[in-house]
Amino acid sequence: MAAAAIGGAWGCGNDPGSALHPAGRDADQIATLFWAMTAVGGVVWLVFIGLATYAMLSERRTSRRAAVVFIVGGGVGLPTLVLAALVWGGLSMLPGLLHLGRDDAPIAVGSEQWWWRVRYATPDGIAFETANELRVPVGRRTAIALTSPDVVHSLWVPAWAGKVDAIPGRTTHLAVEPTRAGTFRGVCAEYCGNAHAQMVFDAVAMEGDAYDAWIEHQAADARAPATEAERAGRAVFEAAGCGGCHVVRGTGANGVLGPDLTHVGSRLHVAGVVDNDEAGFARWLAAPRHDKPDVHMPAFASLAAADLAALATYLESLQ
Ligand code: CUA
């Protein structure tokens, strides 16, 4: 109740990126711990301010013995008990938060400057890669294996769980367990260069059937161009050498430096930050650094306007 009231007052009641509005089992526990610590700290603060005010205003003299009992009890005994209880409460949550579940096919997330490479491999042998979008089923504990090829990043979906660093040369792990379907905000929580603040992604919790259908769709090869404009865009894609950095499964494009574009049109955002429509693709292609400073993707501003539009049409068609 208090959480909802204060969360509402802060304007984060429906914020998909708020740790105070949890939608996952781990975030729920972390929020409970946060409110318990806030409440206990608040009570201690109020009592202290009350006593300090009383001491300043009161004329009454206290005996030496009462003063010693008060200082030792209130200054040593009480803080020891209160802090020990809070530490115990926090530590006792750790095994649950660190538990990875029995997931034998964790999602592998590679954090790169400045985007998220997300690899799925199901026990039935389905494997594919997507980017800047992390989709997991509701009500199931999903393990995530985190790596980084460049600098330290940190994966954080505040509504689902705590954050875990991605460290070059190591694999770190976390688990998420969304409790309701919805789209939430994921961020990089460790400064990693100029586009750190734009290293965001959509974290989507889906009901089982929808999730299975999504997996099946993503695992399929890219849709072939169906219209004249899409075919023209595909020709621009090939002529401009996009396949040197990007994969489009089912075509000759097999570069692995940048995001897999096989189903890029079906994602919620382009590069995590731009609206996913033809205008969004055109904007991103012409000046990617406008939306992500220093991004490694080159600008294609030199393309003729018609070519740029056709390329955007083709990419948007990759549903
Ligand atoms: Cu990646 Cu900050």
Tab-separated table of C-alpha atoms and ligand atoms in Angstrom:
chain	number	residue	atom	x	y	z
A	1	MET	CA	0.000	0.000	0.000
A	2	ALA	CA	2.654	2.445	1.105
A	3	ALA	CA	4.789	1.362	-1.844
A	4	ALA	CA	1.934	1.980	-4.259
A	5	ALA	CA	1.138	5.364	-2.700
A	6	ILE	CA	4.697	6.632	-2.727
A	7	GLY	CA	5.389	5.044	-6.113
A	8	GLY	CA	2.334	6.877	-7.461
A	9	ALA	CA	3.484	10.130	-5.902
A	10	TRP	CA	6.836	9.729	-7.615
A	11	GLY	CA	5.091	9.112	-10.902
A	12	CYS	CA	6.583	5.640	-11.265
A	13	GLY	CA	3.418	3.623	-10.601
A	14	ASN	CA	3.248	2.434	-14.197
A	15	ASP	CA	6.844	3.017	-15.145
A	16	PRO	CA	8.009	-0.097	-17.022
A	17	GLY	CA	11.529	0.617	-15.783
A	18	SER	CA	10.795	1.003	-12.079
A	19	ALA	CA	12.259	-1.311	-9.441
A	20	LEU	CA	9.485	-0.048	-7.130
A	21	HIS	CA	6.830	-1.505	-9.422
A	22	PRO	CA	8.077	-5.084	-9.655
A	23	ALA	CA	6.821	-7.598	-12.215
A	24	GLY	CA	9.220	-10.407	-11.332
A	25	ARG	CA	9.804	-12.647	-8.339
A	26	ASP	CA	13.322	-11.356	-7.596
A	27	ALA	CA	12.418	-7.677	-8.014
A	28	ASP	CA	9.469	-8.280	-5.720
A	29	GLN	CA	11.773	-9.512	-2.925
A	30	ILE	CA	14.236	-6.696	-3.516
A	31	ALA	CA	11.402	-4.148	-3.316
A	32	THR	CA	10.155	-5.751	-0.069
A	33	LEU	CA	13.652	-5.492	1.397
A	34	PHE	CA	13.889	-1.878	0.241
A	35	TRP	CA	10.598	-0.930	1.908
A	36	ALA	CA	11.483	-2.801	5.111
A	37	MET	CA	14.815	-0.965	5.326
A	38	THR	CA	13.122	2.352	4.535
A	39	ALA	CA	10.474	1.773	7.225
A	40	VAL	CA	12.978	0.700	9.901
A	41	GLY	CA	15.336	3.562	8.985
A	42	GLY	CA	12.391	5.985	9.099
A	43	VAL	CA	11.338	4.851	12.563
A	44	VAL	CA	14.920	5.107	13.875
A	45	TRP	CA	15.249	8.586	12.387
A	46	LEU	CA	11.951	9.780	13.904
A	47	VAL	CA	12.878	8.430	17.365
A	48	PHE	CA	16.317	10.039	17.164
A	49	ILE	CA	14.929	13.426	16.085
A	50	GLY	CA	12.303	13.201	18.855
A	51	LEU	CA	14.922	12.477	21.525
A	52	ALA	CA	17.286	15.172	20.235
A	53	THR	CA	14.463	17.726	20.296
A	54	TYR	CA	13.480	16.645	23.817
A	55	ALA	CA	17.101	16.914	25.009
A	56	MET	CA	17.406	20.436	23.628
A	57	LEU	CA	14.137	21.714	25.072
A	58	SER	CA	13.961	19.856	28.380
A	59	GLU	CA	15.182	21.449	31.632
A	60	ARG	CA	15.254	18.111	33.445
A	61	ARG	CA	18.644	16.806	34.591
A	62	THR	CA	19.374	13.108	33.977
A	63	SER	CA	21.374	11.003	36.436
A	64	ARG	CA	24.799	9.819	35.301
A	65	ARG	CA	23.704	6.193	35.533
A	66	ALA	CA	20.614	6.765	33.364
A	67	ALA	CA	22.762	8.586	30.804
A	68	VAL	CA	25.238	5.672	30.554
A	69	VAL	CA	22.405	3.130	30.181
A	70	PHE	CA	20.826	5.309	27.503
A	71	ILE	CA	24.031	5.827	25.525
A	72	VAL	CA	25.152	2.184	25.649
A	73	GLY	CA	21.658	0.832	25.022
A	74	GLY	CA	20.616	3.330	22.349
A	75	GLY	CA	24.053	3.938	20.822
A	76	VAL	CA	25.490	0.416	20.796
A	77	GLY	CA	22.847	-2.182	21.661
A	78	LEU	CA	19.954	-0.956	19.540
A	79	PRO	CA	21.966	-0.276	16.321
A	80	THR	CA	23.641	-3.689	16.656
A	81	LEU	CA	20.257	-5.418	16.902
A	82	VAL	CA	18.577	-3.384	14.149
A	83	LEU	CA	21.482	-3.633	11.683
A	84	ALA	CA	21.959	-7.362	12.405
A	85	ALA	CA	18.250	-7.958	11.701
A	86	LEU	CA	18.416	-6.025	8.417
A	87	VAL	CA	21.612	-7.777	7.295
A	88	TRP	CA	20.137	-11.159	8.205
A	89	GLY	CA	16.953	-10.295	6.283
A	90	GLY	CA	18.972	-9.285	3.217
A	91	LEU	CA	21.403	-12.217	3.307
A	92	SER	CA	18.640	-14.772	3.774
A	93	MET	CA	17.194	-13.654	0.417
A	94	LEU	CA	20.444	-14.277	-1.455
A	95	PRO	CA	20.171	-18.030	-2.111
A	96	GLY	CA	16.762	-17.477	-3.753
A	97	LEU	CA	18.010	-14.541	-5.821
A	98	LEU	CA	21.127	-16.412	-6.969
A	99	HIS	CA	19.201	-19.588	-7.810
A	100	LEU	CA	19.423	-20.152	-11.572
A	101	GLY	CA	16.656	-22.744	-11.783
A	102	ARG	CA	16.955	-25.970	-13.722
A	103	ASP	CA	17.224	-24.255	-17.067
A	104	ASP	CA	19.433	-26.430	-19.259
A	105	ALA	CA	19.274	-23.949	-22.127
A	106	PRO	CA	19.975	-20.512	-20.739
A	107	ILE	CA	19.634	-17.492	-22.965
A	108	ALA	CA	23.078	-16.157	-23.853
A	109	VAL	CA	23.316	-12.381	-23.811
A	110	GLY	CA	26.382	-10.717	-25.282
A	111	SER	CA	26.705	-7.078	-24.280
A	112	GLU	CA	28.516	-5.043	-26.895
A	113	GLN	CA	29.240	-1.352	-27.415
A	114	TRP	CA	26.315	-0.420	-27.427
A	115	TRP	CA	23.760	-3.105	-28.032
A	116	TRP	CA	22.621	-6.483	-26.748
A	117	ARG	CA	23.188	-9.704	-28.697
A	118	VAL	CA	20.616	-12.245	-27.520
A	119	ARG	CA	21.056	-15.938	-28.425
A	120	TYR	CA	18.437	-18.602	-27.882
A	121	ALA	CA	19.089	-22.340	-28.044
A	122	THR	CA	16.195	-24.567	-26.994
A	123	PRO	CA	16.574	-28.189	-25.845
A	124	ASP	CA	14.869	-29.290	-29.116
A	125	GLY	CA	17.760	-27.849	-31.094
A	126	ILE	CA	16.170	-24.554	-32.159
A	127	ALA	CA	18.833	-21.825	-32.209
A	128	PHE	CA	18.703	-18.240	-33.358
A	129	GLU	CA	19.952	-14.790	-32.513
A	130	THR	CA	18.149	-11.510	-32.027
A	131	ALA	CA	19.140	-8.098	-30.649
A	132	ASN	CA	18.095	-5.409	-28.184
A	133	GLU	CA	15.071	-7.422	-27.144
A	134	LEU	CA	14.920	-10.028	-24.388
A	135	ARG	CA	11.804	-12.183	-24.430
A	136	VAL	CA	11.115	-14.735	-21.717
A	137	PRO	CA	8.077	-16.730	-20.603
A	138	VAL	CA	5.928	-15.661	-17.637
A	139	GLY	CA	6.105	-17.798	-14.501
A	140	ARG	CA	9.223	-19.755	-15.449
A	141	ARG	CA	12.679	-19.136	-14.083
A	142	THR	CA	14.920	-18.386	-17.070
A	143	ALA	CA	18.689	-18.378	-16.689
A	144	ILE	CA	20.759	-15.847	-18.592
A	145	ALA	CA	24.470	-16.279	-19.313
A	146	LEU	CA	26.175	-12.913	-19.752
A	147	THR	CA	29.360	-12.150	-21.664
A	148	SER	CA	31.123	-9.098	-23.030
A	149	PRO	CA	33.723	-8.902	-25.801
A	150	ASP	CA	34.779	-5.315	-25.066
A	151	VAL	CA	34.243	-3.486	-21.752
A	152	VAL	CA	32.244	-4.054	-18.566
A	153	HIS	CA	28.497	-3.626	-19.037
A	154	SER	CA	25.700	-4.480	-16.643
A	155	LEU	CA	22.348	-5.987	-17.533
A	156	TRP	CA	19.417	-4.643	-15.565
A	157	VAL	CA	15.675	-5.062	-15.962
A	158	PRO	CA	14.581	-3.239	-12.786
A	159	ALA	CA	11.037	-4.623	-12.882
A	160	TRP	CA	12.320	-8.218	-13.015
A	161	ALA	CA	15.482	-8.609	-10.963
A	162	GLY	CA	18.722	-7.092	-9.744
A	163	LYS	CA	21.582	-6.183	-12.056
A	164	VAL	CA	24.559	-8.358	-12.976
A	165	ASP	CA	27.781	-7.205	-14.639
A	166	ALA	CA	29.004	-8.568	-17.969
A	167	ILE	CA	32.773	-8.864	-17.658
A	168	PRO	CA	35.202	-9.470	-20.548
A	169	GLY	CA	36.815	-12.909	-20.306
A	170	ARG	CA	34.203	-14.350	-17.954
A	171	THR	CA	30.656	-15.635	-18.076
A	172	THR	CA	28.356	-14.330	-15.365
A	173	HIS	CA	24.811	-15.482	-14.683
A	174	LEU	CA	21.485	-14.239	-13.521
A	175	ALA	CA	17.942	-15.560	-13.583
A	176	VAL	CA	14.667	-13.781	-14.223
A	177	GLU	CA	11.163	-14.933	-13.365
A	178	PRO	CA	8.485	-12.494	-14.567
A	179	THR	CA	5.185	-12.741	-12.724
A	180	ARG	CA	3.025	-11.023	-15.346
A	181	ALA	CA	3.075	-10.444	-19.082
A	182	GLY	CA	4.146	-7.057	-20.386
A	183	THR	CA	6.925	-5.002	-21.894
A	184	PHE	CA	9.490	-3.580	-19.505
A	185	ARG	CA	12.580	-1.457	-19.812
A	186	GLY	CA	16.057	-2.933	-19.734
A	187	VAL	CA	19.189	-0.857	-19.408
A	188	CYS	CA	22.950	-1.087	-19.191
A	189	ALA	CA	23.792	-0.146	-15.599
A	190	GLU	CA	27.559	0.275	-15.896
A	191	TYR	CA	29.134	3.213	-17.723
A	192	CYS	CA	30.610	1.718	-20.906
A	193	GLY	CA	31.280	4.606	-23.271
A	194	ASN	CA	29.510	7.366	-25.132
A	195	ALA	CA	26.260	5.550	-25.931
A	196	HIS	CA	25.932	3.945	-22.482
A	197	ALA	CA	22.676	5.791	-21.783
A	198	GLN	CA	21.273	4.584	-25.126
A	199	MET	CA	22.231	0.947	-24.475
A	200	VAL	CA	18.622	0.091	-23.677
A	201	PHE	CA	16.420	-2.816	-24.661
A	202	ASP	CA	12.876	-4.093	-24.454
A	203	ALA	CA	12.329	-6.842	-21.897
A	204	VAL	CA	9.166	-8.705	-22.839
A	205	ALA	CA	7.415	-11.286	-20.661
A	206	MET	CA	5.081	-13.495	-22.698
A	207	GLU	CA	2.517	-16.152	-21.783
A	208	GLY	CA	3.656	-19.703	-22.654
A	209	ASP	CA	1.773	-20.186	-25.946
A	210	ALA	CA	2.655	-16.759	-27.291
A	211	TYR	CA	6.276	-17.310	-26.288
A	212	ASP	CA	6.437	-20.700	-28.048
A	213	ALA	CA	4.918	-19.178	-31.198
A	214	TRP	CA	7.431	-16.336	-31.043
A	215	ILE	CA	10.342	-18.789	-30.713
A	216	GLU	CA	9.110	-20.751	-33.715
A	217	HIS	CA	8.721	-17.586	-35.793
A	218	GLN	CA	12.151	-16.209	-34.864
A	219	ALA	CA	13.857	-19.507	-35.659
A	220	ALA	CA	12.564	-19.450	-39.248
A	221	ASP	CA	14.561	-17.961	-42.114
A	222	ALA	CA	13.854	-14.435	-43.312
A	223	ARG	CA	10.776	-13.715	-45.377
A	224	ALA	CA	11.569	-13.200	-49.070
A	225	PRO	CA	10.826	-9.762	-50.572
A	226	ALA	CA	7.264	-9.761	-51.888
A	227	THR	CA	6.836	-6.358	-53.528
A	228	GLU	CA	8.789	-4.321	-56.050
A	229	ALA	CA	9.866	-1.867	-53.318
A	230	GLU	CA	11.058	-4.708	-51.062
A	231	ARG	CA	13.028	-6.272	-53.919
A	232	ALA	CA	14.596	-2.878	-54.677
A	233	GLY	CA	15.490	-2.516	-50.994
A	234	ARG	CA	17.048	-5.957	-50.936
A	235	ALA	CA	19.190	-4.959	-53.948
A	236	VAL	CA	20.346	-1.826	-52.076
A	237	PHE	CA	21.106	-3.971	-49.007
A	238	GLU	CA	23.364	-6.175	-51.152
A	239	ALA	CA	24.992	-3.324	-53.086
A	240	ALA	CA	25.743	-1.303	-49.937
A	241	GLY	CA	27.475	-4.311	-48.357
A	242	CYS	CA	25.163	-4.545	-45.311
A	243	GLY	CA	25.711	-8.319	-45.297
A	244	GLY	CA	29.346	-7.745	-44.316
A	245	CYS	CA	28.227	-6.944	-40.763
A	246	HIS	CA	24.710	-8.390	-40.554
A	247	VAL	CA	23.107	-11.797	-40.887
A	248	VAL	CA	19.813	-12.252	-42.710
A	249	ARG	CA	19.220	-15.975	-42.413
A	250	GLY	CA	18.219	-17.600	-45.680
A	251	THR	CA	20.212	-15.076	-47.735
A	252	GLY	CA	23.897	-14.567	-48.451
A	253	ALA	CA	24.177	-11.931	-45.711
A	254	ASN	CA	26.295	-13.559	-43.019
A	255	GLY	CA	28.322	-10.874	-41.206
A	256	VAL	CA	28.431	-11.275	-37.456
A	257	LEU	CA	29.774	-7.911	-36.256
A	258	GLY	CA	26.368	-6.276	-35.940
A	259	PRO	CA	22.889	-7.451	-34.952
A	260	ASP	CA	21.159	-10.336	-36.760
A	261	LEU	CA	18.509	-8.714	-38.981
A	262	THR	CA	16.535	-11.833	-39.952
A	263	HIS	CA	13.379	-10.610	-38.172
A	264	VAL	CA	14.403	-7.041	-37.412
A	265	GLY	CA	11.066	-5.652	-38.608
A	266	SER	CA	9.268	-7.582	-35.867
A	267	ARG	CA	11.190	-5.976	-33.020
A	268	LEU	CA	9.690	-3.257	-30.858
A	269	HIS	CA	12.499	-0.794	-31.590
A	270	VAL	CA	15.288	-0.361	-34.115
A	271	ALA	CA	18.638	-0.551	-32.293
A	272	GLY	CA	16.655	-0.428	-29.047
A	273	VAL	CA	16.056	3.314	-29.358
A	274	VAL	CA	14.197	4.234	-32.577
A	275	ASP	CA	10.554	3.511	-33.482
A	276	ASN	CA	10.331	0.372	-35.587
A	277	ASP	CA	8.716	1.627	-38.787
A	278	GLU	CA	9.995	2.690	-42.204
A	279	ALA	CA	10.614	6.254	-41.011
A	280	GLY	CA	12.536	4.901	-38.028
A	281	PHE	CA	14.750	2.706	-40.219
A	282	ALA	CA	15.419	5.601	-42.627
A	283	ARG	CA	16.343	7.856	-39.714
A	284	TRP	CA	18.665	5.248	-38.207
A	285	LEU	CA	20.356	4.358	-41.522
A	286	ALA	CA	21.011	7.983	-42.462
A	287	ALA	CA	22.494	9.056	-39.111
A	288	PRO	CA	22.836	6.299	-36.499
A	289	ARG	CA	25.083	8.490	-34.357
A	290	HIS	CA	22.241	10.940	-33.929
A	291	ASP	CA	20.526	8.365	-31.712
A	292	LYS	CA	23.593	6.477	-30.430
A	293	PRO	CA	26.743	8.626	-30.180
A	294	ASP	CA	29.887	6.841	-31.438
A	295	VAL	CA	27.988	3.735	-32.555
A	296	HIS	CA	30.107	1.519	-34.844
A	297	MET	CA	27.404	1.350	-37.516
A	298	PRO	CA	28.395	3.689	-40.386
A	299	ALA	CA	25.956	6.324	-41.651
A	300	PHE	CA	24.400	5.725	-45.074
A	301	ALA	CA	23.512	9.356	-45.676
A	302	SER	CA	25.158	9.183	-49.099
A	303	LEU	CA	22.461	6.833	-50.411
A	304	ALA	CA	19.962	8.417	-52.806
A	305	ALA	CA	16.679	9.198	-51.040
A	306	ALA	CA	14.830	6.554	-53.094
A	307	ASP	CA	17.432	3.907	-52.217
A	308	LEU	CA	17.295	4.797	-48.523
A	309	ALA	CA	13.494	4.542	-48.572
A	310	ALA	CA	13.640	1.171	-50.371
A	311	LEU	CA	16.204	-0.148	-47.886
A	312	ALA	CA	13.954	0.951	-45.009
A	313	THR	CA	11.001	-0.774	-46.678
A	314	TYR	CA	12.980	-4.005	-47.057
A	315	LEU	CA	14.202	-3.993	-43.432
A	316	GLU	CA	10.702	-3.253	-42.143
A	317	SER	CA	9.429	-6.204	-44.232
A	318	LEU	CA	11.737	-8.587	-42.347
A	319	GLN	CA	8.961	-9.499	-39.905
B	1	CUA	CU1	26.927	-0.934	-21.791
B	1	CUA	CU2	26.803	0.828	-20.231
